[in-house]
């Protein structure tokens, strides 16, 4: 198993996942690339879910949607296969978790549509490069995630609260992390809330809704970002006949550059 | 009619359109807001078309998708009605233009999905503010648009070349317009090509595929940006049973701030 060292290449991470050799979170790996949440739904639900994502760009930044039946993310990782190239999958039937798997080849259907959505693991590397510690990476734990009282904009059947990640940040670095993460709109962008958990409906920071708790030291404040678990949680609320997602914390690695490609494409002329 | 003066408010522009009182292009109006292309398709084609847009973010920057049957763009202009609030509509049946209308209320169906896509009219205001002339606005003509030999990434049935707008820019200002428009990824971002029309398959700049020709003076170079006509042209190629779009040049006016809202939402905490 490969967890002891840092994997740098997105293609290598996908190859490890494809061979069933990747365990654990992808946080802290592949610092040059965008990481993505995965939600797979039948085409019947896809237009409404796409609408939900566009109406909630902070929790649900769309990186790529695949056409029904097509498992290749042709823009974000040409040649990759979304049925095998993620380290772990969850399979839901009628809204219930029924299986956890290393690949979903035999579950694939002609009517399935895959949604790749931005992930805050992408901008964490920018924080680390700027000298801001990311405690969940330092401790090897899963980032703390909280359901909040901040509502998403609804779209048809899809409605629910924004789920947020929380990172303890030294007061002196709060402005810096707001500015840095704001450069990553494709990875949830700048924080939604700083400082006061009660204001967004969080009662106990020690008991996250998903992931592990994390220590907050003196001089630090809790900073909250929109989280890619939001669309999964919202989709699950509708008890879809069939849905597949990645395992929490084990993201799909794209070949897209961390900072986004709009700038890079600019000078191709 | 209102064309003599500049309309500033997006809500006012939508109200004028709703009353059937708006004629002509929206270019040069509502400088604080994002303008949007409109494509309406039956839900059967919607997941594939959404996939096409995400695979081609430069020509097809997604601003909002509405759920099937819902004509309100709840994120980008809450309370607006996409059946009445655009100054002109085109109706296509089996891939043929069959009607031009001021509203489409009686054509609306429960299975229609609306796509709002970014428009370069949004960043033109930033060019003008920086002292860069936009000749098509100065001359009151429709911007020159060209089909090119640069292919889109395909998604299912949707495939075709990128359509580009062309603006003549003084050589000394080319770097500036690249930088300025690059700040507007939601409005096609920076240029795709600068200077050599033959390189992108354009034979005669005097004969645009859509819109009006424009003079290029000494010391100016033609600069090409991805254009929101691309998704319309690509959708039309598939001869959809039913499709509605805005009239070329007469865009939907959103309430979204011109520069995007990811930054603005940042400090709501």
Short mmCIF file of C-alpha atoms in Angstrom, two decimals:
data_model
loop_
_atom_site.label_atom_id
_atom_site.label_comp_id
_atom_site.label_asym_id
_atom_site.label_seq_id
_atom_site.Cartn_x
_atom_site.Cartn_y
_atom_site.Cartn_z
CA UNK A 1 0.00 0.00 0.00
CA UNK A 2 1.15 3.51 -0.85
CA UNK A 3 -0.06 5.70 2.01
CA UNK A 4 3.37 6.30 3.53
CA UNK A 5 4.53 8.62 0.74
CA UNK A 6 2.93 11.62 -0.93
CA UNK A 7 1.54 10.84 -4.40
CA UNK A 8 2.25 13.74 -6.76
CA UNK A 9 0.67 12.73 -10.08
CA UNK A 10 -3.09 12.61 -10.62
CA UNK A 11 -2.59 9.89 -13.24
CA UNK A 12 -0.65 7.79 -10.70
CA UNK A 13 -3.38 8.28 -8.06
CA UNK A 14 -6.02 7.09 -10.57
CA UNK A 15 -3.83 4.09 -11.53
CA UNK A 16 -3.42 3.12 -7.86
CA UNK A 17 -7.20 3.38 -7.38
CA UNK A 18 -7.83 1.37 -10.55
CA UNK A 19 -5.62 -1.45 -9.24
CA UNK A 20 -7.49 -1.35 -5.92
CA UNK A 21 -4.30 -0.27 -4.12
CA UNK A 22 -5.40 3.08 -2.70
CA UNK A 23 -6.69 3.36 0.87
CA UNK A 24 -7.43 6.44 2.96
CA UNK A 25 -7.94 10.09 2.16
CA UNK A 26 -6.54 11.88 -0.89
CA UNK A 27 -6.11 15.10 1.16
CA UNK A 28 -2.52 16.31 1.04
CA UNK A 29 -1.73 14.46 -2.20
CA UNK A 30 -1.42 15.64 -5.84
CA UNK A 31 -0.91 19.30 -4.92
CA UNK A 32 -0.86 20.52 -8.55
CA UNK A 33 -4.32 19.17 -9.44
CA UNK A 34 -8.01 19.69 -8.72
CA UNK A 35 -9.71 17.05 -6.59
CA UNK A 36 -13.39 16.28 -7.13
CA UNK A 37 -16.46 14.90 -5.38
CA UNK A 38 -18.41 12.29 -7.36
CA UNK A 39 -22.21 11.88 -7.49
CA UNK A 40 -23.75 9.42 -9.97
CA UNK A 41 -27.53 9.51 -10.56
CA UNK A 42 -29.98 8.11 -13.12
CA UNK A 43 -30.73 10.47 -16.03
CA UNK A 44 -34.29 10.90 -14.77
CA UNK A 45 -32.94 13.00 -11.86
CA UNK A 46 -30.02 14.60 -13.74
CA UNK A 47 -31.56 17.86 -15.09
CA UNK A 48 -32.96 18.75 -11.66
CA UNK A 49 -29.68 17.89 -9.95
CA UNK A 50 -27.70 19.92 -12.51
CA UNK A 51 -30.08 22.82 -11.81
CA UNK A 52 -29.49 22.43 -8.07
CA UNK A 53 -25.71 22.57 -8.59
CA UNK A 54 -25.84 25.73 -10.73
CA UNK A 55 -28.10 27.41 -8.14
CA UNK A 56 -25.62 26.64 -5.36
CA UNK A 57 -22.17 27.29 -6.83
CA UNK A 58 -20.40 27.57 -3.46
CA UNK A 59 -21.25 24.07 -2.14
CA UNK A 60 -21.64 22.54 -5.65
CA UNK A 61 -19.03 23.96 -8.09
CA UNK A 62 -19.54 21.95 -11.29
CA UNK A 63 -16.30 20.65 -12.76
CA UNK A 64 -17.86 18.25 -15.26
CA UNK A 65 -21.06 16.36 -16.02
CA UNK A 66 -20.81 13.25 -18.22
CA UNK A 67 -23.48 12.40 -20.81
CA UNK A 68 -25.76 9.45 -19.85
CA UNK A 69 -23.85 6.15 -20.02
CA UNK A 70 -20.42 7.76 -20.61
CA UNK A 71 -17.97 7.05 -17.74
CA UNK A 72 -15.07 9.10 -19.19
CA UNK A 73 -14.58 12.65 -17.83
CA UNK A 74 -13.33 13.86 -21.22
CA UNK A 75 -12.56 17.40 -20.09
CA UNK A 76 -11.14 16.94 -16.61
CA UNK A 77 -9.23 13.63 -17.07
CA UNK A 78 -9.26 12.38 -20.67
CA UNK A 79 -8.91 8.59 -20.80
CA UNK A 80 -9.90 8.07 -17.16
CA UNK A 81 -12.78 5.78 -16.13
CA UNK A 82 -15.09 6.94 -13.35
CA UNK A 83 -16.13 3.30 -12.73
CA UNK A 84 -12.67 2.28 -11.51
CA UNK A 85 -10.44 5.30 -10.92
CA UNK A 86 -11.71 6.37 -7.48
CA UNK A 87 -10.21 4.71 -4.38
CA UNK A 88 -13.60 3.82 -2.89
CA UNK A 89 -17.29 3.97 -3.81
CA UNK A 90 -20.57 3.99 -1.88
CA UNK A 91 -23.69 2.50 -3.47
CA UNK A 92 -27.13 3.69 -2.32
CA UNK A 93 -30.44 2.02 -3.22
CA UNK A 94 -33.72 3.75 -2.37
CA UNK A 95 -31.70 6.21 -0.28
CA UNK A 96 -29.94 3.53 1.81
CA UNK A 97 -26.23 2.69 1.82
CA UNK A 98 -26.15 -0.90 0.57
CA UNK A 99 -22.54 -1.47 -0.55
CA UNK A 100 -18.99 -0.11 -0.30
CA UNK A 101 -16.75 -1.09 -3.21
CA UNK A 102 -13.39 -0.58 -4.92
CA UNK A 103 -14.98 -0.40 -8.40
CA UNK A 104 -18.46 -0.22 -9.93
CA UNK A 105 -17.95 -1.67 -13.41
CA UNK A 106 -20.76 -4.24 -13.18
CA UNK A 107 -23.15 -1.65 -11.70
CA UNK A 108 -22.75 0.80 -14.57
CA UNK A 109 -25.89 1.52 -16.63
CA UNK A 110 -26.63 3.35 -19.88
CA UNK A 111 -28.77 5.89 -18.02
CA UNK A 112 -26.23 6.92 -15.38
CA UNK A 113 -24.94 10.52 -15.31
CA UNK A 114 -21.80 11.40 -13.32
CA UNK A 115 -21.31 14.78 -11.64
CA UNK A 116 -17.79 15.90 -10.66
CA UNK A 117 -17.91 18.74 -8.11
CA UNK A 118 -15.07 20.80 -6.66
CA UNK A 119 -13.42 19.91 -3.34
CA UNK A 120 -11.69 22.05 -0.70
CA UNK A 121 -8.72 19.61 -0.71
CA UNK A 122 -7.73 21.54 -3.85
CA UNK A 123 -7.17 24.88 -2.10
CA UNK A 124 -5.66 23.35 1.07
CA UNK A 125 -2.37 23.08 -0.82
CA UNK A 126 -2.45 26.85 -1.41
CA UNK A 127 -2.90 27.40 2.34
CA UNK A 128 0.02 25.08 3.15
CA UNK A 129 2.23 26.76 0.50
CA UNK A 130 1.49 30.10 2.23
CA UNK A 131 2.46 28.78 5.66
CA UNK A 132 -1.02 28.09 7.01
CA UNK A 133 -1.25 24.73 8.80
CA UNK A 134 -4.15 22.43 7.89
CA UNK A 135 -4.58 20.44 11.11
CA UNK A 136 -6.59 17.54 9.68
CA UNK A 137 -3.75 16.82 7.24
CA UNK A 138 -1.12 17.23 9.98
CA UNK A 139 -3.06 14.81 12.23
CA UNK A 140 -4.01 12.35 9.47
CA UNK A 141 -7.72 12.70 10.34
CA UNK A 142 -10.80 13.28 8.16
CA UNK A 143 -11.78 16.98 8.00
CA UNK A 144 -14.65 18.03 10.36
CA UNK A 145 -17.92 18.56 8.46
CA UNK A 146 -21.11 20.06 9.91
CA UNK A 147 -24.69 20.29 8.77
CA UNK A 148 -25.76 23.95 9.27
CA UNK A 149 -28.91 26.08 9.30
CA UNK A 150 -27.86 27.90 6.11
CA UNK A 151 -30.24 26.74 3.37
CA UNK A 152 -29.31 25.88 -0.21
CA UNK A 153 -31.45 27.34 -3.00
CA UNK A 154 -33.82 24.51 -3.91
CA UNK A 155 -34.34 23.05 -7.40
CA UNK A 156 -37.31 20.74 -7.85
CA UNK A 157 -37.03 17.82 -5.42
CA UNK A 158 -33.56 18.85 -4.25
CA UNK A 159 -33.44 21.01 -1.10
CA UNK A 160 -31.57 21.08 2.20
CA UNK A 161 -28.92 22.86 4.28
CA UNK A 162 -25.34 23.66 3.29
CA UNK A 163 -22.82 21.25 4.83
CA UNK A 164 -19.59 23.03 5.77
CA UNK A 165 -16.02 21.99 6.53
CA UNK A 166 -14.32 23.65 9.51
CA UNK A 167 -10.64 24.44 9.84
CA UNK A 168 -9.11 26.10 12.94
CA UNK A 169 -7.12 29.13 11.71
CA UNK A 170 -4.92 31.53 13.75
CA UNK A 171 -6.70 34.89 14.02
CA UNK A 172 -3.74 36.59 12.36
CA UNK A 173 -4.14 34.38 9.25
CA UNK A 174 -7.93 34.58 8.76
CA UNK A 175 -7.74 37.39 6.22
CA UNK A 176 -5.03 35.51 4.31
CA UNK A 177 -7.03 32.26 4.08
CA UNK A 178 -10.14 34.17 2.93
CA UNK A 179 -8.13 35.82 0.18
CA UNK A 180 -6.29 32.64 -0.88
CA UNK A 181 -9.32 30.31 -0.96
CA UNK A 182 -11.29 33.05 -2.77
CA UNK A 183 -9.02 32.42 -5.76
CA UNK A 184 -10.47 28.87 -6.00
CA UNK A 185 -14.16 29.30 -6.96
CA UNK A 186 -13.93 25.80 -8.52
CA UNK A 187 -13.11 24.48 -5.02
CA UNK A 188 -15.80 26.24 -2.91
CA UNK A 189 -13.99 29.61 -2.91
CA UNK A 190 -13.77 31.80 0.18
CA UNK A 191 -15.33 30.88 3.56
CA UNK A 192 -19.07 31.22 4.17
CA UNK A 193 -18.65 31.95 7.87
CA UNK A 194 -15.90 32.92 10.31
CA UNK A 195 -15.95 32.62 14.08
CA UNK A 196 -19.41 31.96 15.48
CA UNK A 197 -20.68 28.37 15.09
CA UNK A 198 -24.05 29.08 16.82
CA UNK A 199 -24.85 31.65 14.16
CA UNK A 200 -24.94 28.90 11.53
CA UNK A 201 -26.72 26.37 13.74
CA UNK A 202 -23.75 24.37 15.03
CA UNK A 203 -24.09 23.50 18.73
CA UNK A 204 -21.00 21.39 19.45
CA UNK A 205 -17.78 21.73 17.41
CA UNK A 206 -16.55 18.55 19.12
CA UNK A 207 -19.24 16.48 17.40
CA UNK A 208 -19.03 16.95 13.63
CA UNK A 209 -21.85 15.56 11.46
CA UNK A 210 -19.24 13.81 9.27
CA UNK A 211 -15.48 13.23 9.67
CA UNK A 212 -13.35 13.61 12.81
CA UNK A 213 -13.26 16.32 15.50
CA UNK A 214 -10.20 18.58 15.53
CA UNK A 215 -8.53 20.59 18.33
CA UNK A 216 -8.88 24.39 18.31
CA UNK A 217 -5.99 26.10 20.10
CA UNK A 218 -5.81 29.48 21.83
CA UNK A 219 -5.69 32.34 19.32
CA UNK A 220 -7.44 30.27 16.65
CA UNK A 221 -10.94 30.74 15.26
CA UNK A 222 -13.13 28.19 13.48
CA UNK A 223 -13.47 29.03 9.76
CA UNK A 224 -16.27 27.42 7.71
CA UNK A 225 -16.26 26.63 4.01
CA UNK A 226 -19.06 25.17 1.84
CA UNK A 227 -18.49 21.42 1.46
CA UNK A 228 -18.97 19.00 -1.42
CA UNK A 229 -20.81 16.61 0.88
CA UNK A 230 -23.77 19.04 0.52
CA UNK A 231 -24.98 17.72 -2.87
CA UNK A 232 -24.64 14.10 -1.67
CA UNK A 233 -26.62 14.81 1.50
CA UNK A 234 -29.28 16.70 -0.46
CA UNK A 235 -29.57 13.97 -3.13
CA UNK A 236 -29.84 11.29 -0.44
CA UNK A 237 -32.76 13.15 1.20
CA UNK A 238 -34.83 12.45 -1.94
CA UNK A 239 -34.25 8.67 -1.53
CA UNK A 240 -33.10 8.14 -5.14
CA UNK A 241 -33.76 4.69 -6.60
CA UNK A 242 -30.01 4.41 -7.30
CA UNK A 243 -27.03 6.63 -6.47
CA UNK A 244 -23.27 6.09 -6.31
CA UNK A 245 -20.74 8.42 -4.66
CA UNK A 246 -17.06 8.35 -3.71
CA UNK A 247 -16.11 7.34 -0.15
CA UNK A 248 -15.91 10.50 2.01
CA UNK A 249 -12.38 11.90 1.86
CA UNK A 250 -11.33 9.67 -1.07
CA UNK A 251 -11.74 12.00 -4.03
CA UNK A 252 -11.40 11.64 -7.81
CA UNK A 253 -8.15 13.20 -9.03
CA UNK A 254 -8.51 15.28 -12.20
CA UNK A 255 -5.76 16.44 -14.57
CA UNK A 256 -7.03 20.04 -14.28
CA UNK A 257 -4.46 22.46 -12.86
CA UNK A 258 -5.12 23.47 -9.25
CA UNK A 259 -5.61 27.15 -10.08
CA UNK A 260 -8.15 26.48 -12.83
CA UNK A 261 -7.65 26.45 -16.56
CA UNK A 262 -9.39 29.63 -17.70
CA UNK A 263 -6.14 31.53 -17.37
CA UNK A 264 -4.06 28.80 -18.97
CA UNK A 265 -6.28 28.48 -22.02
CA UNK A 266 -6.06 32.23 -22.51
CA UNK A 267 -2.85 32.40 -24.45
CA UNK A 268 -3.27 29.42 -26.75
CA UNK A 269 -3.64 31.75 -29.78
CA UNK B 1 -39.41 52.78 -27.30
CA UNK B 2 -36.38 53.09 -25.03
CA UNK B 3 -33.36 52.61 -27.27
CA UNK B 4 -32.22 56.24 -27.19
CA UNK B 5 -31.03 56.09 -23.58
CA UNK B 6 -28.83 53.63 -21.69
CA UNK B 7 -30.80 51.31 -19.38
CA UNK B 8 -28.90 50.82 -16.12
CA UNK B 9 -31.02 48.42 -14.09
CA UNK B 10 -31.36 44.72 -14.97
CA UNK B 11 -34.84 44.70 -13.40
CA UNK B 12 -35.87 47.61 -15.61
CA UNK B 13 -34.53 45.86 -18.72
CA UNK B 14 -36.54 42.74 -17.85
CA UNK B 15 -39.67 44.85 -17.21
CA UNK B 16 -39.28 46.57 -20.61
CA UNK B 17 -38.90 43.17 -22.27
CA UNK B 18 -41.91 41.81 -20.37
CA UNK B 19 -44.06 44.67 -21.67
CA UNK B 20 -42.82 43.98 -25.21
CA UNK B 21 -41.14 47.40 -25.31
CA UNK B 22 -37.51 46.41 -25.84
CA UNK B 23 -36.00 46.34 -29.36
CA UNK B 24 -32.38 45.91 -30.44
CA UNK B 25 -29.27 44.68 -28.73
CA UNK B 26 -28.65 44.76 -24.96
CA UNK B 27 -24.92 45.41 -25.56
CA UNK B 28 -23.79 48.58 -23.80
CA UNK B 29 -26.66 48.50 -21.27
CA UNK B 30 -26.83 47.43 -17.59
CA UNK B 31 -23.07 47.75 -17.03
CA UNK B 32 -23.21 46.45 -13.42
CA UNK B 33 -24.82 43.10 -14.31
CA UNK B 34 -24.10 39.81 -16.06
CA UNK B 35 -25.84 39.25 -19.38
CA UNK B 36 -26.80 35.73 -20.45
CA UNK B 37 -27.50 33.62 -23.53
CA UNK B 38 -30.66 31.48 -23.33
CA UNK B 39 -31.11 27.94 -24.67
CA UNK B 40 -34.31 26.02 -23.85
CA UNK B 41 -34.46 22.29 -24.64
CA UNK B 42 -36.71 19.34 -23.72
CA UNK B 43 -35.52 17.38 -20.65
CA UNK B 44 -34.70 14.40 -22.87
CA UNK B 45 -31.70 16.32 -24.26
CA UNK B 46 -30.85 18.23 -21.06
CA UNK B 47 -28.29 15.93 -19.35
CA UNK B 48 -26.27 15.62 -22.56
CA UNK B 49 -26.43 19.37 -23.20
CA UNK B 50 -25.42 20.11 -19.59
CA UNK B 51 -22.47 17.73 -20.09
CA UNK B 52 -21.52 19.56 -23.29
CA UNK B 53 -21.53 22.91 -21.46
CA UNK B 54 -19.33 21.66 -18.59
CA UNK B 55 -16.88 20.18 -21.12
CA UNK B 56 -16.58 23.51 -22.94
CA UNK B 57 -16.45 26.18 -20.22
CA UNK B 58 -15.00 28.88 -22.47
CA UNK B 59 -17.81 28.98 -25.07
CA UNK B 60 -20.49 27.68 -22.61
CA UNK B 61 -19.99 29.14 -19.11
CA UNK B 62 -23.00 27.87 -17.13
CA UNK B 63 -24.71 30.60 -15.13
CA UNK B 64 -27.85 28.66 -14.25
CA UNK B 65 -29.92 25.65 -15.32
CA UNK B 66 -33.59 25.59 -14.32
CA UNK B 67 -35.33 22.35 -13.27
CA UNK B 68 -37.78 20.93 -15.88
CA UNK B 69 -40.91 23.09 -16.14
CA UNK B 70 -39.58 25.89 -13.89
CA UNK B 71 -39.22 29.22 -15.78
CA UNK B 72 -37.77 31.19 -12.82
CA UNK B 73 -33.97 31.62 -12.68
CA UNK B 74 -34.01 31.53 -8.87
CA UNK B 75 -30.29 32.16 -8.43
CA UNK B 76 -29.49 34.68 -11.13
CA UNK B 77 -32.72 36.75 -11.15
CA UNK B 78 -35.17 35.70 -8.40
CA UNK B 79 -38.75 36.48 -9.41
CA UNK B 80 -37.97 36.83 -13.12
CA UNK B 81 -39.78 34.77 -15.78
CA UNK B 82 -37.75 33.36 -18.66
CA UNK B 83 -40.96 33.06 -20.76
CA UNK B 84 -41.45 36.85 -20.93
CA UNK B 85 -38.37 38.72 -19.68
CA UNK B 86 -36.19 38.50 -22.79
CA UNK B 87 -36.63 41.13 -25.52
CA UNK B 88 -36.98 38.57 -28.32
CA UNK B 89 -37.19 34.80 -28.77
CA UNK B 90 -36.53 32.36 -31.61
CA UNK B 91 -38.50 29.11 -31.80
CA UNK B 92 -37.02 26.11 -33.63
CA UNK B 93 -38.93 22.94 -34.54
CA UNK B 94 -37.04 19.92 -35.88
CA UNK B 95 -34.00 22.16 -36.21
CA UNK B 96 -35.75 24.85 -38.30
CA UNK B 97 -36.50 28.45 -37.26
CA UNK B 98 -40.29 28.59 -37.32
CA UNK B 99 -41.18 31.67 -35.24
CA UNK B 100 -39.80 34.90 -33.79
CA UNK B 101 -41.72 36.16 -30.76
CA UNK B 102 -41.82 38.68 -27.90
CA UNK B 103 -42.88 36.04 -25.35
CA UNK B 104 -43.28 32.26 -25.18
CA UNK B 105 -45.87 31.79 -22.42
CA UNK B 106 -48.21 29.57 -24.46
CA UNK B 107 -45.28 27.48 -25.75
CA UNK B 108 -43.99 26.58 -22.28
CA UNK B 109 -44.07 22.89 -21.33
CA UNK B 110 -43.51 20.89 -18.16
CA UNK B 111 -40.49 19.17 -19.70
CA UNK B 112 -38.57 22.28 -20.80
CA UNK B 113 -35.18 23.02 -19.24
CA UNK B 114 -33.62 26.50 -19.58
CA UNK B 115 -29.85 27.06 -19.78
CA UNK B 116 -28.42 30.52 -19.04
CA UNK B 117 -24.87 30.88 -20.38
CA UNK B 118 -22.42 33.73 -19.98
CA UNK B 119 -22.05 36.47 -22.61
CA UNK B 120 -19.11 38.67 -23.62
CA UNK B 121 -21.36 41.77 -23.36
CA UNK B 122 -20.66 41.42 -19.62
CA UNK B 123 -16.90 42.08 -19.89
CA UNK B 124 -17.22 44.71 -22.64
CA UNK B 125 -18.11 47.22 -19.91
CA UNK B 126 -14.79 46.46 -18.20
CA UNK B 127 -12.96 47.19 -21.46
CA UNK B 128 -14.81 50.49 -21.91
CA UNK B 129 -14.14 51.48 -18.26
CA UNK B 130 -10.41 50.91 -18.95
CA UNK B 131 -10.44 53.12 -22.04
CA UNK B 132 -10.65 50.37 -24.68
CA UNK B 133 -13.15 51.19 -27.41
CA UNK B 134 -15.67 48.48 -28.40
CA UNK B 135 -16.40 49.41 -32.01
CA UNK B 136 -19.64 47.44 -32.42
CA UNK B 137 -21.15 49.38 -29.50
CA UNK B 138 -19.78 52.69 -30.86
CA UNK B 139 -21.27 51.93 -34.28
CA UNK B 140 -24.55 50.46 -33.04
CA UNK B 141 -23.96 47.22 -34.97
CA UNK B 142 -24.20 43.55 -33.96
CA UNK B 143 -20.82 42.11 -32.96
CA UNK B 144 -19.03 40.04 -35.69
CA UNK B 145 -19.23 36.29 -35.01
CA UNK B 146 -17.34 33.58 -36.90
CA UNK B 147 -17.56 29.83 -37.08
CA UNK B 148 -13.97 28.50 -36.71
CA UNK B 149 -12.00 25.28 -37.17
CA UNK B 150 -11.40 24.98 -33.39
CA UNK B 151 -13.49 22.00 -32.20
CA UNK B 152 -15.53 21.82 -29.00
CA UNK B 153 -15.16 18.72 -26.83
CA UNK B 154 -18.15 16.59 -27.78
CA UNK B 155 -20.75 15.15 -25.39
CA UNK B 156 -23.10 12.53 -26.80
CA UNK B 157 -24.97 13.96 -29.78
CA UNK B 158 -23.55 17.48 -29.25
CA UNK B 159 -20.43 18.33 -31.27
CA UNK B 160 -19.19 21.15 -33.46
CA UNK B 161 -16.76 24.06 -33.80
CA UNK B 162 -16.33 26.98 -31.41
CA UNK B 163 -18.03 30.16 -32.66
CA UNK B 164 -16.00 33.27 -31.77
CA UNK B 165 -16.67 36.98 -31.52
CA UNK B 166 -14.05 39.32 -33.01
CA UNK B 167 -13.16 42.78 -31.74
CA UNK B 168 -10.51 45.01 -33.38
CA UNK B 169 -8.09 46.07 -30.61
CA UNK B 170 -5.10 48.48 -30.85
CA UNK B 171 -1.88 46.46 -30.62
CA UNK B 172 -0.85 48.45 -27.56
CA UNK B 173 -4.00 47.36 -25.70
CA UNK B 174 -4.02 43.62 -26.53
CA UNK B 175 -2.28 42.60 -23.32
CA UNK B 176 -4.69 44.76 -21.30
CA UNK B 177 -7.84 43.24 -22.87
CA UNK B 178 -6.47 39.71 -22.33
CA UNK B 179 -5.89 40.47 -18.67
CA UNK B 180 -9.22 42.27 -18.13
CA UNK B 181 -11.44 39.71 -19.86
CA UNK B 182 -9.54 36.91 -18.09
CA UNK B 183 -11.16 38.14 -14.87
CA UNK B 184 -14.56 37.17 -16.33
CA UNK B 185 -14.54 33.35 -16.65
CA UNK B 186 -18.36 33.52 -16.32
CA UNK B 187 -18.36 35.60 -19.54
CA UNK B 188 -15.99 33.54 -21.77
CA UNK B 189 -12.83 34.81 -20.03
CA UNK B 190 -9.69 35.73 -21.97
CA UNK B 191 -9.38 35.49 -25.77
CA UNK B 192 -8.88 32.15 -27.51
CA UNK B 193 -6.88 33.64 -30.38
CA UNK B 194 -5.10 36.88 -31.25
CA UNK B 195 -4.06 38.12 -34.65
CA UNK B 196 -4.23 35.42 -37.33
CA UNK B 197 -7.73 34.57 -38.60
CA UNK B 198 -6.50 31.89 -41.08
CA UNK B 199 -5.03 29.93 -38.18
CA UNK B 200 -8.54 29.35 -36.80
CA UNK B 201 -10.14 28.73 -40.19
CA UNK B 202 -11.52 32.21 -40.94
CA UNK B 203 -11.06 33.20 -44.59
CA UNK B 204 -12.74 36.60 -44.81
CA UNK B 205 -13.12 38.91 -41.79
CA UNK B 206 -15.49 41.05 -43.88
CA UNK B 207 -18.05 38.25 -43.99
CA UNK B 208 -18.92 37.15 -40.45
CA UNK B 209 -21.02 33.98 -39.98
CA UNK B 210 -23.39 35.96 -37.73
CA UNK B 211 -23.76 39.67 -36.95
CA UNK B 212 -22.29 42.64 -38.83
CA UNK B 213 -18.81 43.25 -40.27
CA UNK B 214 -16.65 45.82 -38.49
CA UNK B 215 -13.78 48.02 -39.70
CA UNK B 216 -10.23 47.21 -38.57
CA UNK B 217 -7.97 50.27 -38.58
CA UNK B 218 -4.20 50.55 -38.92
CA UNK B 219 -2.42 49.47 -35.75
CA UNK B 220 -5.30 47.23 -34.69
CA UNK B 221 -5.37 43.42 -34.54
CA UNK B 222 -8.40 41.14 -34.58
CA UNK B 223 -8.93 39.50 -31.17
CA UNK B 224 -11.17 36.42 -30.88
CA UNK B 225 -13.20 35.32 -27.88
CA UNK B 226 -15.37 32.20 -27.44
CA UNK B 227 -19.00 33.10 -28.11
CA UNK B 228 -22.29 32.04 -26.55
CA UNK B 229 -23.74 31.37 -29.99
CA UNK B 230 -21.62 28.17 -29.93
CA UNK B 231 -24.05 26.11 -27.81
CA UNK B 232 -27.01 27.28 -29.92
CA UNK B 233 -25.26 26.37 -33.16
CA UNK B 234 -24.20 22.99 -31.76
CA UNK B 235 -27.70 22.22 -30.41
CA UNK B 236 -29.27 23.19 -33.73
CA UNK B 237 -26.98 20.76 -35.60
CA UNK B 238 -28.75 17.88 -33.80
CA UNK B 239 -32.14 19.05 -35.19
CA UNK B 240 -33.89 19.02 -31.81
CA UNK B 241 -37.65 18.38 -31.89
CA UNK B 242 -38.13 21.70 -30.04
CA UNK B 243 -35.73 24.47 -29.00
CA UNK B 244 -36.14 28.10 -27.98
CA UNK B 245 -33.36 30.71 -27.79
CA UNK B 246 -33.05 34.48 -27.35
CA UNK B 247 -32.73 36.65 -30.47
CA UNK B 248 -29.01 37.12 -31.26
CA UNK B 249 -27.71 40.19 -29.41
CA UNK B 250 -30.83 40.53 -27.22
CA UNK B 251 -29.70 38.87 -24.00
CA UNK B 252 -31.36 38.00 -20.69
CA UNK B 253 -30.30 40.44 -17.96
CA UNK B 254 -29.46 38.78 -14.62
CA UNK B 255 -29.18 40.44 -11.19
CA UNK B 256 -25.73 38.87 -10.72
CA UNK B 257 -22.92 41.42 -10.29
CA UNK B 258 -20.74 41.84 -13.34
CA UNK B 259 -17.57 40.63 -11.60
CA UNK B 260 -19.20 37.43 -10.29
CA UNK B 261 -20.52 36.68 -6.84
CA UNK B 262 -17.97 34.26 -5.43
CA UNK B 263 -16.02 37.16 -3.94
CA UNK B 264 -19.10 38.97 -2.69
CA UNK B 265 -20.52 35.96 -0.87
CA UNK B 266 -17.18 35.49 0.85
CA UNK B 267 -17.63 37.85 3.73
CA UNK B 268 -21.24 37.10 4.62
CA UNK B 269 -20.16 35.43 7.91
#
